[in-house]
C-alpha positions in Angstrom: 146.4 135.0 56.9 146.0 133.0 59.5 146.0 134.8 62.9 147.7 131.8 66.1 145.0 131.2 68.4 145.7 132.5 72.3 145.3 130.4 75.2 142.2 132.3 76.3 140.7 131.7 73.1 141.4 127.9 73.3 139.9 128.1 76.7 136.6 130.0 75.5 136.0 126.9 72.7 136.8 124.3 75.7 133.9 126.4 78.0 131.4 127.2 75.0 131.4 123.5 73.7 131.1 122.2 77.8 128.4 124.6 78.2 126.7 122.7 74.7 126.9 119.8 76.1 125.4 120.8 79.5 122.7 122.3 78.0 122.2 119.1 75.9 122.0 117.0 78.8 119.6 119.3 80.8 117.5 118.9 77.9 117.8 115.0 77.9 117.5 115.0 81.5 114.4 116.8 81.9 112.5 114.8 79.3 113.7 111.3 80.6 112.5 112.7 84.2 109.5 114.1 82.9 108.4 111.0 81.1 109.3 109.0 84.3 106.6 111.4 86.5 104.5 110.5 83.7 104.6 106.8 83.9 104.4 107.1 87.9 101.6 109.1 88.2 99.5 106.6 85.5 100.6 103.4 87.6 99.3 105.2 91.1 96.1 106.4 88.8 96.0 102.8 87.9 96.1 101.5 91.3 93.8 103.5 93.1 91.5 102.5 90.1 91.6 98.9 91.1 91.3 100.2 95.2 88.0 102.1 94.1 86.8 99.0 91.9 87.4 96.4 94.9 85.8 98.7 97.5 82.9 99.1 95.5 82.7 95.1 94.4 82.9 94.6 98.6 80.1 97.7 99.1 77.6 96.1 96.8 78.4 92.4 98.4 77.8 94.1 102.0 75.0 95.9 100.6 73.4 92.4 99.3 74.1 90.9 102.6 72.8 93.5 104.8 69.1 92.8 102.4 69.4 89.2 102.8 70.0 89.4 106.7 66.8 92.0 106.8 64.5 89.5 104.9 65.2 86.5 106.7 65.3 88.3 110.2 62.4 90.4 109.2 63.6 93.4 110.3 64.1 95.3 107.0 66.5 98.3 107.0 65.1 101.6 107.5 64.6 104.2 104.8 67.7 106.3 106.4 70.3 103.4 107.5 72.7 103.3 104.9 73.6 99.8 103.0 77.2 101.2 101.5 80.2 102.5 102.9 81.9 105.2 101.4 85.8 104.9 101.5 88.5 107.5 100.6 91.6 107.4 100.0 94.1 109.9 100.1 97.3 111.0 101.1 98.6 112.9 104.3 
């Protein structure tokens, strides 16, 4: 026998298959954002990579040039002057 189904019922199947959905799209939401973090954090990995790799390409031309000025001024560095800079980046 069939038994009618109430208002409230029809209501509870409207709300239960919402809240599926919802909880579907959380779901979808927080891997797409997740992934997204991902892929931002690689490209700022990625650019401070290239930073470190042009400040140290600049440190071992100012390093070069620092030797070449001491040989032909004869006044060679001395054992505690330092030939590199060290730069660091960060955030505030």
């Amino acid at each position: 026998m069939n038994k009618p189904i109430t208002e409230k019922e029809k209501l509870l199947m409207v709300f239960s298959e919402m809240n599926d959905q919802l909880a579907e799209l959380e779901s979808t939401l927080k891997k797409s954002f997740s992934d997204l973090h991902k892929d931002l954090i690689r490209e700022e990995e990625d650019k401070l990579s290239l930073s470190e790799t042009r400040i140290s390409l600049l440190e071992k031309n100012l390093a070069q040039e620092e030797v070449f000025i001491g040989e032909k001024t004869k006044y060679p560095l001395g054992k505690n002057q330092s030939v590199g800079l060290k730069f660091e980046l960060g955030f505030h």
